[in-house]
Amino acid sequence: MKNLGEDYATADYRESFNWSEVIESLKELAAASDVEWKEAAFYIVVFRSRIPPTTVYADLGVLDQAAHAEAMKSGGFLKYWFGRPDQNGRNLATCVWRNQEDAKIGSVGAAHRKAAGATRYLYSEWRIERLRLLIKDGAREWNISQWTD
């Protein structure tokens, strides 16, 4: 998963990454493994933020690494991507999970609570988006939409 441009912090999420290439790789992997891809939905968490110049990136990095390690241990964590702040301090981080339940399990530990508590002083603004990546049978079609419970 790679960003397509440098405006990922503010651009539409669907257009910010090389999703077509990711899906094509999935098709190739399924074919090479002689597996027929069946429709599946994945849970995506998008964290958009603005980081003020006063934030110490080393502090942010320590919190991020601990939360990432915690998520990896929880199971169902498929991909993490973290950008670099633009000239205005805007940034994007994103996680792809097997499902919403895995995301809930992976985000309730001590490291995630500590990182969430630090948002007050590390970010001047932030918001979370929840998205659904649906990959249809055979990986012939896919879409990303707002997650609805």
CSV table of C-alpha atoms in Angstrom, one decimal:
chain,number,residue,atom,x,y,z
A,1,MET,CA,0.0,0.0,0.0
A,2,LYS,CA,1.5,3.3,-1.1
A,3,ASN,CA,0.3,6.8,-1.2
A,4,LEU,CA,-0.3,8.2,-4.7
A,5,GLY,CA,0.4,11.9,-3.9
A,6,GLU,CA,1.6,14.1,-1.1
A,7,ASP,CA,-1.9,15.5,-0.3
A,8,TYR,CA,-3.1,12.3,1.5
A,9,ALA,CA,-3.7,14.2,4.7
A,10,THR,CA,-6.5,16.2,3.2
A,11,ALA,CA,-7.5,14.2,0.0
A,12,ASP,CA,-10.3,11.7,-0.3
A,13,TYR,CA,-9.0,8.4,1.3
A,14,ARG,CA,-10.1,6.3,-1.7
A,15,GLU,CA,-7.9,8.3,-4.0
A,16,SER,CA,-4.9,8.6,-1.7
A,17,PHE,CA,-3.6,5.1,-2.1
A,18,ASN,CA,-2.8,2.6,-4.8
A,19,TRP,CA,-5.9,0.4,-4.1
A,20,SER,CA,-6.1,-0.9,-7.7
A,21,GLU,CA,-2.5,-2.3,-7.4
A,22,VAL,CA,-3.3,-3.8,-4.0
A,23,ILE,CA,-6.4,-5.6,-5.4
A,24,GLU,CA,-4.4,-6.7,-8.5
A,25,SER,CA,-1.7,-8.2,-6.1
A,26,LEU,CA,-4.5,-10.0,-4.2
A,27,LYS,CA,-5.8,-11.5,-7.5
A,28,GLU,CA,-2.3,-12.7,-8.4
A,29,LEU,CA,-1.7,-14.2,-5.0
A,30,ALA,CA,-5.0,-16.0,-5.0
A,31,ALA,CA,-4.3,-17.4,-8.5
A,32,ALA,CA,-0.8,-18.5,-7.5
A,33,SER,CA,-2.2,-20.2,-4.5
A,34,ASP,CA,-5.0,-21.8,-6.5
A,35,VAL,CA,-7.6,-20.1,-4.2
A,36,GLU,CA,-10.9,-18.6,-5.4
A,37,TRP,CA,-11.3,-15.3,-3.7
A,38,LYS,CA,-14.7,-15.0,-2.0
A,39,GLU,CA,-16.3,-11.7,-1.1
A,40,ALA,CA,-14.9,-10.2,2.0
A,41,ALA,CA,-15.1,-6.9,3.9
A,42,PHE,CA,-12.4,-5.3,5.9
A,43,TYR,CA,-12.5,-2.6,8.5
A,44,ILE,CA,-10.3,0.6,8.0
A,45,VAL,CA,-9.6,3.2,10.6
A,46,VAL,CA,-8.3,6.6,9.4
A,47,PHE,CA,-6.7,9.0,11.8
A,48,ARG,CA,-6.4,12.5,10.4
A,49,SER,CA,-4.6,15.1,12.4
A,50,ARG,CA,-2.8,18.4,12.7
A,51,ILE,CA,0.4,18.3,14.6
A,52,PRO,CA,1.6,21.6,16.0
A,53,PRO,CA,5.2,22.7,15.8
A,54,THR,CA,5.6,22.2,19.6
A,55,THR,CA,5.0,18.4,19.4
A,56,VAL,CA,8.2,16.4,20.0
A,57,TYR,CA,8.2,13.8,17.3
A,58,ALA,CA,10.2,11.4,19.4
A,59,ASP,CA,7.4,11.3,21.9
A,60,LEU,CA,4.8,10.7,19.2
A,61,GLY,CA,7.0,7.9,17.8
A,62,VAL,CA,7.3,6.1,21.1
A,63,LEU,CA,3.5,6.1,21.6
A,64,ASP,CA,2.9,5.1,18.0
A,65,GLN,CA,5.4,2.2,18.1
A,66,ALA,CA,3.9,0.9,21.4
A,67,ALA,CA,0.3,1.0,20.0
A,68,HIS,CA,1.5,-0.6,16.8
A,69,ALA,CA,3.1,-3.5,18.7
A,70,GLU,CA,0.0,-3.9,20.8
A,71,ALA,CA,-2.2,-4.1,17.7
A,72,MET,CA,0.1,-6.7,16.1
A,73,LYS,CA,-0.3,-9.0,19.1
A,74,SER,CA,-4.0,-8.7,19.2
A,75,GLY,CA,-4.6,-10.5,15.9
A,76,GLY,CA,-6.5,-9.4,12.8
A,77,PHE,CA,-4.3,-6.4,12.2
A,78,LEU,CA,-3.4,-6.4,8.5
A,79,LYS,CA,-1.7,-3.1,7.6
A,80,TYR,CA,-0.6,0.1,9.2
A,81,TRP,CA,0.5,3.2,7.2
A,82,PHE,CA,1.7,6.5,8.7
A,83,GLY,CA,2.5,9.6,6.7
A,84,ARG,CA,4.6,12.6,7.3
A,85,PRO,CA,3.0,15.9,8.3
A,86,ASP,CA,2.6,18.4,5.5
A,87,GLN,CA,3.8,22.1,5.7
A,88,ASN,CA,0.7,22.8,7.8
A,89,GLY,CA,1.2,19.9,10.2
A,90,ARG,CA,-1.6,17.8,8.7
A,91,ASN,CA,-1.1,14.1,8.6
A,92,LEU,CA,-2.8,10.8,8.1
A,93,ALA,CA,-2.4,7.4,9.7
A,94,THR,CA,-4.4,4.4,8.8
A,95,CYS,CA,-5.0,0.8,9.9
A,96,VAL,CA,-6.6,-2.0,7.9
A,97,TRP,CA,-8.2,-4.7,10.1
A,98,ARG,CA,-9.7,-8.1,9.3
A,99,ASN,CA,-13.0,-6.9,10.9
A,100,GLN,CA,-14.4,-4.4,13.3
A,101,GLU,CA,-14.2,-6.8,16.3
A,102,ASP,CA,-10.5,-7.3,15.8
A,103,ALA,CA,-10.0,-3.5,15.7
A,104,LYS,CA,-11.9,-3.2,19.0
A,105,ILE,CA,-9.8,-5.8,20.6
A,106,GLY,CA,-6.6,-4.3,19.3
A,107,SER,CA,-7.3,-0.8,20.4
A,108,VAL,CA,-8.3,-1.2,24.1
A,109,GLY,CA,-4.9,-2.1,25.6
A,110,ALA,CA,-2.7,0.1,27.7
A,111,ALA,CA,-0.6,1.5,24.8
A,112,HIS,CA,-3.7,2.6,22.9
A,113,ARG,CA,-5.2,4.2,26.0
A,114,LYS,CA,-1.9,6.1,26.6
A,115,ALA,CA,-1.7,7.2,23.0
A,116,ALA,CA,-5.4,8.3,23.0
A,117,GLY,CA,-4.8,10.3,26.2
A,118,ALA,CA,-1.8,12.1,24.6
A,119,THR,CA,-3.9,13.4,21.8
A,120,ARG,CA,-4.8,16.5,23.9
A,121,TYR,CA,-1.2,17.8,23.9
A,122,LEU,CA,0.3,16.2,20.8
A,123,TYR,CA,-2.3,17.3,18.2
A,124,SER,CA,-4.0,20.6,17.7
A,125,GLU,CA,-6.9,18.7,16.0
A,126,TRP,CA,-7.8,15.2,15.0
A,127,ARG,CA,-10.6,13.0,13.8
A,128,ILE,CA,-11.2,9.4,13.1
A,129,GLU,CA,-13.0,8.0,10.1
A,130,ARG,CA,-14.3,4.4,9.8
A,131,LEU,CA,-14.4,2.8,6.4
A,132,ARG,CA,-15.3,-0.5,4.8
A,133,LEU,CA,-13.2,-2.1,2.1
A,134,LEU,CA,-15.4,-4.6,0.2
A,135,ILE,CA,-13.7,-6.9,-2.2
A,136,LYS,CA,-16.1,-8.9,-4.3
A,137,ASP,CA,-15.9,-12.5,-5.5
A,138,GLY,CA,-12.8,-13.1,-7.7
A,139,ALA,CA,-11.5,-9.7,-6.6
A,140,ARG,CA,-13.0,-8.4,-9.8
A,141,GLU,CA,-14.7,-5.4,-8.1
A,142,TRP,CA,-14.0,-3.5,-4.9
A,143,ASN,CA,-15.0,-0.3,-3.2
A,144,ILE,CA,-14.4,1.7,-0.1
A,145,SER,CA,-17.4,3.2,1.7
A,146,GLN,CA,-18.3,4.7,5.1
A,147,TRP,CA,-18.6,2.1,7.8
A,148,THR,CA,-22.1,1.7,9.2
A,149,ASP,CA,-22.9,-0.4,12.3
